[in-house]
Tab-separated table of C-alpha atoms in Angstrom:
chain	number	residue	atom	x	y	z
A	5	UNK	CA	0.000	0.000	0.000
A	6	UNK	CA	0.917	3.617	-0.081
A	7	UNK	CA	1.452	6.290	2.406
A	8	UNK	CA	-1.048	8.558	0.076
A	9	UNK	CA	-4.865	8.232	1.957
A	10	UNK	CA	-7.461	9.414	-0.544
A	11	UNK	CA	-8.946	12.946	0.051
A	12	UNK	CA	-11.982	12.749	2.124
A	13	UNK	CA	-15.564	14.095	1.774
A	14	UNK	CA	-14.815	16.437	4.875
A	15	UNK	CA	-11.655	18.276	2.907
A	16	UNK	CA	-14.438	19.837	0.190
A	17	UNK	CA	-16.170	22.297	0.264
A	18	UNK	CA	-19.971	21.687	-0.927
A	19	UNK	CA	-21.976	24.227	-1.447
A	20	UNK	CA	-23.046	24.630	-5.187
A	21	UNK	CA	-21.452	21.740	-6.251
A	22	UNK	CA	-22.483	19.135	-8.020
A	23	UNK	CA	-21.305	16.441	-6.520
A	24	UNK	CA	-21.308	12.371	-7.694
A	25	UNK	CA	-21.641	9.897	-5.217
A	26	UNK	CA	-21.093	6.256	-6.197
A	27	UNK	CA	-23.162	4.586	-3.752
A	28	UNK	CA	-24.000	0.478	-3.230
A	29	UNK	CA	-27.657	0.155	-3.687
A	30	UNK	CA	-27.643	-3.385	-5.000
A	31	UNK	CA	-30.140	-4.424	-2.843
A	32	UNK	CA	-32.843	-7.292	-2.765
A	33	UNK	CA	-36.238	-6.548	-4.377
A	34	UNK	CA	-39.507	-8.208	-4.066
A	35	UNK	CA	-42.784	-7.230	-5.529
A	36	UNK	CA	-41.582	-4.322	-6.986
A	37	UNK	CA	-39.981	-2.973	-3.618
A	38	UNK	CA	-36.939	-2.517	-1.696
A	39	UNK	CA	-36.864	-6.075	0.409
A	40	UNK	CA	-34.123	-4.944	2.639
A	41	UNK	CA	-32.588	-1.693	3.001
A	42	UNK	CA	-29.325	-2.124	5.101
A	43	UNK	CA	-27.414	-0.750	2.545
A	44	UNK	CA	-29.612	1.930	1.921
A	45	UNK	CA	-29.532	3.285	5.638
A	46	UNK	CA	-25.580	2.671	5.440
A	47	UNK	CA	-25.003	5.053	2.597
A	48	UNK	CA	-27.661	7.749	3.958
A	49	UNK	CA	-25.826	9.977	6.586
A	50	UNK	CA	-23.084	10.489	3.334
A	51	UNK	CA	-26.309	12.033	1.077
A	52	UNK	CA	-27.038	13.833	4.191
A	53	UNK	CA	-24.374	15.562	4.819
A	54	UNK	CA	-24.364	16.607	0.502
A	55	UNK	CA	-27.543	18.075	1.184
A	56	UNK	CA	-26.662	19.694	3.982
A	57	UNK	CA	-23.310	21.060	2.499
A	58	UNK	CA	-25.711	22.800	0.282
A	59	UNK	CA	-24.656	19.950	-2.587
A	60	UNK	CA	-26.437	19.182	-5.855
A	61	UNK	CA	-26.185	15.587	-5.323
A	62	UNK	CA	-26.640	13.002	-8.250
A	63	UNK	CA	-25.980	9.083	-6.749
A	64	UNK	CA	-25.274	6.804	-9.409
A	65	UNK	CA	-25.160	2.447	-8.769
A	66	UNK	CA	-25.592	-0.407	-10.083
A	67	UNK	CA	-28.578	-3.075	-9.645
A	68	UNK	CA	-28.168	-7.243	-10.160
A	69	UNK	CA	-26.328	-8.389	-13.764
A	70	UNK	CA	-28.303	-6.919	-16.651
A	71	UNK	CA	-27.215	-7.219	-20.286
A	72	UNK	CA	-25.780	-3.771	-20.998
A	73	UNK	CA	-27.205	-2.113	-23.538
A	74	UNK	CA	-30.519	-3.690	-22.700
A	75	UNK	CA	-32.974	-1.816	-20.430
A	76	UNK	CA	-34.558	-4.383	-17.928
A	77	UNK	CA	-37.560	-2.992	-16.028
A	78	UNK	CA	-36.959	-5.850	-13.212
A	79	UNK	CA	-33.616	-4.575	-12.706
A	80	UNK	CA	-34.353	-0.460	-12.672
A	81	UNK	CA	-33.911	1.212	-9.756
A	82	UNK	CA	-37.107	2.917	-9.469
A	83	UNK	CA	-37.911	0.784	-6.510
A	84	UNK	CA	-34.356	2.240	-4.767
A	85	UNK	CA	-35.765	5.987	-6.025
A	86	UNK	CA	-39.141	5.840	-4.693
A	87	UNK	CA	-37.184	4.104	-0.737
A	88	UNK	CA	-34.682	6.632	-1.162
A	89	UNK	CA	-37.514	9.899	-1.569
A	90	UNK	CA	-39.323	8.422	1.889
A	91	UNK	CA	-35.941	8.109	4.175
A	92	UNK	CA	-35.023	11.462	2.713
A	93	UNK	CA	-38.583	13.162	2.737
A	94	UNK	CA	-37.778	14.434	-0.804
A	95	UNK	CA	-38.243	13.451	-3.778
A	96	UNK	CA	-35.534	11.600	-5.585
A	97	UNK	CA	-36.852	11.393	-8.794
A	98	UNK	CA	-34.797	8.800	-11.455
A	99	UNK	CA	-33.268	9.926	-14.591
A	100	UNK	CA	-32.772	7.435	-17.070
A	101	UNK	CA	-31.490	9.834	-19.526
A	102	UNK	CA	-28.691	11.711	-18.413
A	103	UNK	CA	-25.916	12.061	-20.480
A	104	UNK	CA	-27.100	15.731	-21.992
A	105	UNK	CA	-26.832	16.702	-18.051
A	106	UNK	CA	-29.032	16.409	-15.082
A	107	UNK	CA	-31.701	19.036	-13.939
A	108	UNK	CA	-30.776	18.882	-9.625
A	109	UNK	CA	-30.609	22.129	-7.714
A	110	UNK	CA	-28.750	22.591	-4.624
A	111	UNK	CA	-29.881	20.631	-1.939
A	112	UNK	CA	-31.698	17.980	-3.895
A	113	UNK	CA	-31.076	14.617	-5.225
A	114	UNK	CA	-31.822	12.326	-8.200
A	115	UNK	CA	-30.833	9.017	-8.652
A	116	UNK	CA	-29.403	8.099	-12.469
A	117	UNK	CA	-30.924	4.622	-13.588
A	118	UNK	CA	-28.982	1.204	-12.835
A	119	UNK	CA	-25.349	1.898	-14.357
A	120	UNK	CA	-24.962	-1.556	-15.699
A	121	UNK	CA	-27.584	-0.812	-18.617
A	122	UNK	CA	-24.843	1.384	-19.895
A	123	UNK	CA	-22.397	0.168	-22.894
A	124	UNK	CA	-19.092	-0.022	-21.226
A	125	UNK	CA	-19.659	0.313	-17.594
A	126	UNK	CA	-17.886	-3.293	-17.081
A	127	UNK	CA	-15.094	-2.920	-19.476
A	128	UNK	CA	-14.228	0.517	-17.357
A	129	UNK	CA	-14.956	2.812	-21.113
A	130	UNK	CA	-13.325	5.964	-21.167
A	131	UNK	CA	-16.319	7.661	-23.177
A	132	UNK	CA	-18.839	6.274	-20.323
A	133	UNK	CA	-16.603	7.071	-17.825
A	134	UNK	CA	-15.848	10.792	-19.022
A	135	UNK	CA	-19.760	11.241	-19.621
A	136	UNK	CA	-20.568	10.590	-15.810
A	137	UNK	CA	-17.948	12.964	-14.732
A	138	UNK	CA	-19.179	15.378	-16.715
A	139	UNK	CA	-22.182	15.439	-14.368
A	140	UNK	CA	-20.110	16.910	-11.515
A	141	UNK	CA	-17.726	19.095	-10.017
A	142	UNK	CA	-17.200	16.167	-7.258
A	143	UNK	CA	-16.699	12.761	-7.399
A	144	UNK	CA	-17.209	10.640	-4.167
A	145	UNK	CA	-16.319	6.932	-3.918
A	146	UNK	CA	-18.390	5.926	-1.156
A	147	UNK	CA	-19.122	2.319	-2.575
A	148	UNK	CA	-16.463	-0.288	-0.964
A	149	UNK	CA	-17.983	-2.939	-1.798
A	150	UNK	CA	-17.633	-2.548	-5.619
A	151	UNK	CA	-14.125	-0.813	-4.975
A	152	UNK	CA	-12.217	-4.093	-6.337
A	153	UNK	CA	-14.124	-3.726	-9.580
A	154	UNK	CA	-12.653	-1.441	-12.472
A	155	UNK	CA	-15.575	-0.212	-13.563
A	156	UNK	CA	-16.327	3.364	-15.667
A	157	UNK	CA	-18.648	4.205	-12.422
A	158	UNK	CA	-16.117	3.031	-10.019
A	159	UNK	CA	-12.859	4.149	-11.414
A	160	UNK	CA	-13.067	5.220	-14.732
A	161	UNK	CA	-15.241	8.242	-13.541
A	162	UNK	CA	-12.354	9.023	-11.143
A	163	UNK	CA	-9.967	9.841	-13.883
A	164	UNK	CA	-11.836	12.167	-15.206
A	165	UNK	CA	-13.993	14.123	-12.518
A	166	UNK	CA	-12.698	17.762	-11.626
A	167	UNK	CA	-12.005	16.507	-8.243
A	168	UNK	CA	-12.146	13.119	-5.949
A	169	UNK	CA	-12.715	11.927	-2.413
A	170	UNK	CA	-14.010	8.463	-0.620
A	171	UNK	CA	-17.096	8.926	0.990
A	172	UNK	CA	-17.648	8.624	5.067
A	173	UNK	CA	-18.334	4.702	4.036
A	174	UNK	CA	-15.040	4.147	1.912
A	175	UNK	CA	-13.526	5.798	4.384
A	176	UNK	CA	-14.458	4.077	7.523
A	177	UNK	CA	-13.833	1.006	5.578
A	178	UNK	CA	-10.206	1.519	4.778
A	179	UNK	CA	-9.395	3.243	8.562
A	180	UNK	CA	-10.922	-0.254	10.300
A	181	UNK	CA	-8.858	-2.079	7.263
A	182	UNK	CA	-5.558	-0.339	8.039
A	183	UNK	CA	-5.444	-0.681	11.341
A	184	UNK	CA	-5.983	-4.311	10.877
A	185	UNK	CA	-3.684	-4.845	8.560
A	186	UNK	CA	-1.035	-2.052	8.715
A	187	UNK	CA	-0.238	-1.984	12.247
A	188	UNK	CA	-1.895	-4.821	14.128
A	189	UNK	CA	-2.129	-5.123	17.978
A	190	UNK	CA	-0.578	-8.873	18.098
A	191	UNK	CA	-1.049	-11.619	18.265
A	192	UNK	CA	-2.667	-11.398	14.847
A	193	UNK	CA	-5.260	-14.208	14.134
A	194	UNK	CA	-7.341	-14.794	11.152
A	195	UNK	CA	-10.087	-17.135	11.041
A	196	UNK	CA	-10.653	-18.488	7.359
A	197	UNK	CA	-13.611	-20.648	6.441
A	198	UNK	CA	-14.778	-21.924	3.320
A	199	UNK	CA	-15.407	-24.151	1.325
A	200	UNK	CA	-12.279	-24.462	-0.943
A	201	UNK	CA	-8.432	-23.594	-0.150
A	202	UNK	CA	-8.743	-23.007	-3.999
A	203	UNK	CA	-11.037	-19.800	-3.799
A	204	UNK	CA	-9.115	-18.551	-0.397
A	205	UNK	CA	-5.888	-19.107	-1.878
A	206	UNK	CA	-4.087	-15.488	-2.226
A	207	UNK	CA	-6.422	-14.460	0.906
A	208	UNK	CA	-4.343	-17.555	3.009
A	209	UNK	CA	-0.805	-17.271	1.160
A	210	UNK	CA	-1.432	-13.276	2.070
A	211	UNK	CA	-1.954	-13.779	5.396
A	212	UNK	CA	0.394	-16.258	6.023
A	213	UNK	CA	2.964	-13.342	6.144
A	214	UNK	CA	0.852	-11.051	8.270
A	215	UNK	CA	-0.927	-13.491	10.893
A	216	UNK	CA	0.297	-14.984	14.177
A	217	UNK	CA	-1.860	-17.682	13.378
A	218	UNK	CA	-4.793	-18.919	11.095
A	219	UNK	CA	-8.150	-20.628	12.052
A	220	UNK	CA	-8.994	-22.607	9.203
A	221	UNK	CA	-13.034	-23.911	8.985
A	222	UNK	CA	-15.362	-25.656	5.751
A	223	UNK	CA	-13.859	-27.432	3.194
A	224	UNK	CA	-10.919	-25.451	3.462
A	225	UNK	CA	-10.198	-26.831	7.006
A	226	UNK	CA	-10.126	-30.335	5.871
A	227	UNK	CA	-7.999	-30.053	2.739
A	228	UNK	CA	-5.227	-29.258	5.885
A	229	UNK	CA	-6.491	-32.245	7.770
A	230	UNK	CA	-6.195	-34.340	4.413
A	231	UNK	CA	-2.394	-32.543	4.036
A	232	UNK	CA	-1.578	-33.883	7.884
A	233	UNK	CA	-2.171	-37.293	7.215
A	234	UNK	CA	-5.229	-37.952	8.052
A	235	UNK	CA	-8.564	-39.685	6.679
A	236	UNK	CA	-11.159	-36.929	5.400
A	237	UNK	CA	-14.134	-40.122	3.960
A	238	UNK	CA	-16.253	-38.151	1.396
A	239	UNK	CA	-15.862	-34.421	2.917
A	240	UNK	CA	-15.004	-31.616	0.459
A	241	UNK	CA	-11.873	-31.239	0.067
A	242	UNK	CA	-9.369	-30.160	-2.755
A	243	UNK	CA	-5.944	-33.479	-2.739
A	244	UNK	CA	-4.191	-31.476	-5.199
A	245	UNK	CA	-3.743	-28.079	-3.093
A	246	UNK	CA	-2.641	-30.517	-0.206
A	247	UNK	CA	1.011	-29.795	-0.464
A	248	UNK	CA	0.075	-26.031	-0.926
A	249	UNK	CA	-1.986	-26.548	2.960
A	250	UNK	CA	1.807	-28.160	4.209
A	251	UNK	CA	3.460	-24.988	2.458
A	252	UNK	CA	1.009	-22.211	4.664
A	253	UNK	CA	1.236	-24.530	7.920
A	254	UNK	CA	4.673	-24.498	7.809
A	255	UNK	CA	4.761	-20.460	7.819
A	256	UNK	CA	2.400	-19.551	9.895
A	257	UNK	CA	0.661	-21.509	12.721
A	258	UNK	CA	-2.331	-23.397	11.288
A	259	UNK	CA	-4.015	-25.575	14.348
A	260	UNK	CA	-5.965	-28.257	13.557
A	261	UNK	CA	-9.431	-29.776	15.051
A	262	UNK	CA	-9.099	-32.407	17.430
A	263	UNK	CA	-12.997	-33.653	16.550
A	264	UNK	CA	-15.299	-32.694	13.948
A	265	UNK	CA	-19.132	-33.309	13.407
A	266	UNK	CA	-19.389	-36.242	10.721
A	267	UNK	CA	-22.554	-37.234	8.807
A	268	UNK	CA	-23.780	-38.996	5.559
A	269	UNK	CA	-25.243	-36.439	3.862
A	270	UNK	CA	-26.050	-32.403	4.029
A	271	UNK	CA	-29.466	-32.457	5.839
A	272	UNK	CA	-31.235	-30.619	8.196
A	273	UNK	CA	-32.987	-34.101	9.660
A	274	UNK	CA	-29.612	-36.713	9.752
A	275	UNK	CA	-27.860	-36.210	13.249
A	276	UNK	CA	-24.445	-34.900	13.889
A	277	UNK	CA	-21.873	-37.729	14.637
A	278	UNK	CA	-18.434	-36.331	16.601
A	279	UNK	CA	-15.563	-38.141	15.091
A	280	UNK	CA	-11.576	-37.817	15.942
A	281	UNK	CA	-9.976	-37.123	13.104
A	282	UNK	CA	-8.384	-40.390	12.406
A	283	UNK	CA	-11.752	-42.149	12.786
A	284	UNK	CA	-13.766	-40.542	10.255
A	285	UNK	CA	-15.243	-43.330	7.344
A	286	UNK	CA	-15.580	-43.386	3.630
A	287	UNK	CA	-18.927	-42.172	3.824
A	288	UNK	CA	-18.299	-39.537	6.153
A	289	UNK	CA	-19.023	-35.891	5.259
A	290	UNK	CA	-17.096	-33.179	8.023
A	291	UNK	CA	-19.368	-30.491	8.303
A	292	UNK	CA	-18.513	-28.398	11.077
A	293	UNK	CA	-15.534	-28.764	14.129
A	294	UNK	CA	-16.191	-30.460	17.248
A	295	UNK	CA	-17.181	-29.064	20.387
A	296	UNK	CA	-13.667	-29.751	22.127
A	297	UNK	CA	-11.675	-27.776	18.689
A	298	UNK	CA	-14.497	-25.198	18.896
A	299	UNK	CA	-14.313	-24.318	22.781
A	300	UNK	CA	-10.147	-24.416	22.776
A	301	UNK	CA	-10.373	-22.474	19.862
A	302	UNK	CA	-12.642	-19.527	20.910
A	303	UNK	CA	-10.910	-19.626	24.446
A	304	UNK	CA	-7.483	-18.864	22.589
A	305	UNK	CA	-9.008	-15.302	21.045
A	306	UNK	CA	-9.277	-14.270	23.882
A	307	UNK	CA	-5.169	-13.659	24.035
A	308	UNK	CA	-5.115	-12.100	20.603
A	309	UNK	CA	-4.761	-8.465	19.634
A	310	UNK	CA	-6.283	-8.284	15.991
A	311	UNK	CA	-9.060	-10.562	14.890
A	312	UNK	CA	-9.931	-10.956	11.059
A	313	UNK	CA	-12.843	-12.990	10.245
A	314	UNK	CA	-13.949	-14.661	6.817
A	315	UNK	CA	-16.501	-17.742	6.549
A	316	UNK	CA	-17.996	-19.991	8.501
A	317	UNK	CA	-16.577	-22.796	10.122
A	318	UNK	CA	-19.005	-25.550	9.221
A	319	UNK	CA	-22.619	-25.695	7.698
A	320	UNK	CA	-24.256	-23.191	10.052
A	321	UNK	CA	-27.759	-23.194	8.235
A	322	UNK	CA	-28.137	-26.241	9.931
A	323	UNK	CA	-28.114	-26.417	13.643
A	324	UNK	CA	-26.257	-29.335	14.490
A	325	UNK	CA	-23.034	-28.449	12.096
A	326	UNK	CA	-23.144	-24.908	13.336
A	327	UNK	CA	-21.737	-25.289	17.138
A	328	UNK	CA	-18.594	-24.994	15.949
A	329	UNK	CA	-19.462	-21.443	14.267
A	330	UNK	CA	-20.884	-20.196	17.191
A	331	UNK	CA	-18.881	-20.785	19.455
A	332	UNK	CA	-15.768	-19.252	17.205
A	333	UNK	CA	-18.687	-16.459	16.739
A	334	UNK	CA	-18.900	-15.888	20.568
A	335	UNK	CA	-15.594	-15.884	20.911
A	336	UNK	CA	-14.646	-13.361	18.390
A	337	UNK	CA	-17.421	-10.924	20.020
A	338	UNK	CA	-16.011	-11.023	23.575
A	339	UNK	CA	-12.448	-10.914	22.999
A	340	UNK	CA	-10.981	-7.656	23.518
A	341	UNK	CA	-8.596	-7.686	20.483
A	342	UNK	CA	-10.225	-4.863	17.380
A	343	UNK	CA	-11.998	-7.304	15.166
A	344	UNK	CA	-13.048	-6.963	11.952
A	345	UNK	CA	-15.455	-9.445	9.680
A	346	UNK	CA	-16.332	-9.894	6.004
A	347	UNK	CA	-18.522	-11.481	3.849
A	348	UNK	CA	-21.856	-12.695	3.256
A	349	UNK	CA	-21.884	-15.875	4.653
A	350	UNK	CA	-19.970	-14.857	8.039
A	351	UNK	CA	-22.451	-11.552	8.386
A	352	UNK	CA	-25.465	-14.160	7.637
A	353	UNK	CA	-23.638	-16.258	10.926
A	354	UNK	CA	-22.995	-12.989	13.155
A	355	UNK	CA	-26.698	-12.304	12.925
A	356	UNK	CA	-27.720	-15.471	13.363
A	357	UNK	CA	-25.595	-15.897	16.765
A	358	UNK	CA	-26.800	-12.166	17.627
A	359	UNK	CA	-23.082	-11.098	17.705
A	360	UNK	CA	-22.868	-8.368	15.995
A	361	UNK	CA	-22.936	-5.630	18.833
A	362	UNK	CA	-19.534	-7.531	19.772
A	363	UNK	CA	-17.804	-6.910	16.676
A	364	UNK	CA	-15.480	-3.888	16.000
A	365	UNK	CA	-16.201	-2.972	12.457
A	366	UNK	CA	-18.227	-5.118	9.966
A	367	UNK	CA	-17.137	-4.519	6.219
A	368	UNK	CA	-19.514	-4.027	3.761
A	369	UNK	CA	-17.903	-5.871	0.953
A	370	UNK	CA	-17.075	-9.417	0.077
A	371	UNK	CA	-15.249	-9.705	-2.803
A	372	UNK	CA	-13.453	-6.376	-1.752
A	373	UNK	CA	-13.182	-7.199	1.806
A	374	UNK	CA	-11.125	-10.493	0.509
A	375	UNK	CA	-9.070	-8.640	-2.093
A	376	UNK	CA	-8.038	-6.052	-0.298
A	377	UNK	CA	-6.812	-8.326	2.639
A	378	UNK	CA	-5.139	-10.059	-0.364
A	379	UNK	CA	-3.444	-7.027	-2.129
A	380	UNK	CA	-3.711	-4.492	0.519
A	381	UNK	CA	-5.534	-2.169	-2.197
A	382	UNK	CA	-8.146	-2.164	-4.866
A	383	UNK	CA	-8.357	-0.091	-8.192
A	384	UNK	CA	-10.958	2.611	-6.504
A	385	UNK	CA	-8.651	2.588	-3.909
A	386	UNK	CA	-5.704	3.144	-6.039
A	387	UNK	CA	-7.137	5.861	-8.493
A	388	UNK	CA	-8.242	7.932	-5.215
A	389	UNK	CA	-4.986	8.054	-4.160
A	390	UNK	CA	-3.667	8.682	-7.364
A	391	UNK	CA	-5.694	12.023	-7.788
A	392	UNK	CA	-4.555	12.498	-4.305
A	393	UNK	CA	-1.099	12.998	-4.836
């Protein structure tokens, strides 16, 4: 990473301006309506404080995976408009057709239609890109979770816009990232589940040379049981990355269960069966860690410093293979070490275990949350800091 932060919204001044704000509304829809609105309420104090900077504030995003070029009336954002004009008690109206310029006065907001209709928005197009930031005087990245994406609305537009900043979102993200990352309060331990080493691969070799110590859970877990010698039956797991497993254990400390939850077959009705590792069967499935891994496990955060969190450590949707992920859940949540959790699956747990109060920060992105603990940046990231310098 570099020393260069991005400029902030804070370090502009906002009055007249039109300013662009990149925002993450791709949010569930059902029935024609908003079916949840976290992300919504998340990027809402940002537009707040453009309004009341005396802004001109156009938000631009992006909705599902639409054909560009093809206009999808399931995939508009009208729905996000019409949720957006209630929290704000204004109206928001929705401009589908914007590139001859936007009609928003100071201290009101529209919302341009679902960016991914547009020609070029994936392929990061200069043309689409410069269009956009012709719409403002400021451009504000306030979107992490599509920050690892080179898009024209995500960094193209950035190029090209009179001036840049991350948003109070961006912003918070990459503070709670740094400090995990950067400068961590030790002992530094990352808890990685999964199902395959083979989709965690840079996020495991990456933290191999940061981490005191990784927790590994899923499928992942037992492709390093597999590597240590022992039986894994019919369990998920990847042989051919085994010697990679014996590469990462061998930097970095990489415990390993000392039971696991065995069954037949992914079910919500066929019972748990606690195994040692060395007695699980041909037919045996490992679908979560055993009670005595889980509670030796969590006990141990309690010593560490820094606490990064990514998947699950067994199949939580199902009770009895989800001890282990509670417990680890639990544990994360009363340690005293900053912690900090990504991810869809591992917010989906943290809610489920009613945790969430005991985290430090919970990121808003997946893929971005996972590349930038890989890379330690992402091309928003980069072109921010770029215009920064």
């Amino acid at each position: 990473m570099t020393d260069i932060a991005p400029s902030q919204l804070s370090d502009h001044a906002l009055p007249g301006k039109r300013v662009l704000v990149r925002e993450d509304f791709n949010v569930p829809l059902s029935d024609g309506a908003v079916a949840s609105d976290a992300r919504i309420e998340a990027a809402l104090p940002t537009i707040r404080t453009c309004i009341e900077g005396g802004a001109a504030v156009i938000l631009v995003s992006h909705l599902g995976r639409p054909t560009e070029g093809d206009f999808d009336p399931e995939q508009s954002l009208a729905p996000v408009a019409d949720h957006l004009s209630r929290a704000l008690d204004i109206p928001v109206p929705l401009v589908r057709d914007w590139r001859g310029g936007v009609d928003v006065a100071p201290g009101g907001v529209v919302l341009l239609e679902n960016v991914r209709f547009e020609p070029g928005e994936a392929a990061n197009d200069d043309g689409l890109a410069r269009a956009l930031a012709s719409l403002c005087d400021l451009f504000v990245m306030d979107a992490f979770a599509t920050a690892h994406r080179a898009h024209a609305s995500t960094h193209g537009v950035a190029k090209f816009a009179p001036a840049v900043c991350a948003g109070p979102l961006m912003a918070a993200e990459l503070d709670a990232l740094g400090r995990a990352l950067e400068a961590p309060q030790r002992p530094l331990v990352a808890i990685v589940g999964g199902a395959k080493v083979s989709t965690k691969l840079e996020l495991l070799e990456s933290l191999a040379g940061i981490a005191d110590r990784i927790i590994v859970g899923g499928g992942i877990a037992n492709t390093f049981v597999l590597a240590a010698g022992n039986p894994v039956g019919a369990s998920l797991v990847e042989p051919s990355l085994a010697e990679t497993a014996m590469r990462i254990a061998k930097r970095v400390d990489v415990p390993l269960p000392v039971d696991v939850m065995t069954a037949p077959a992914i079910d919500a009705n066929v019972p748990a069966v606690l195994r040692r590792p060395g007695e699980v069967g041909e037919r045996d499935m490992i679908l979560d860690i055993g009670p005595g891994t889980a509670r030796a496990w969590r006990d141990g955060l309690a010593e560490a410093g820094t606490i990064i969190w990514n998947g699950p450590l067994g199949v939580f949707e199902f009770d009895q293979f989800g001890e282990g992920t509670r417990l680890i859940a639990e544990g994360v949540a009363e340690a005293e070490a900053f912690s900090i959790a990504g991810g869809g699956d591992t917010i989906a747990a943290i809610d489920k275990y009613g945790v969430r109060e005991g985290i430090s920060y919970i990121s808003t992105g997946g893929g971005a949350f996972l590349e930038f603990v890989e890379r330690g940046t992402l091309p928003a990231v980069e072109i921010l800091k770029t215009r920064a310098r």
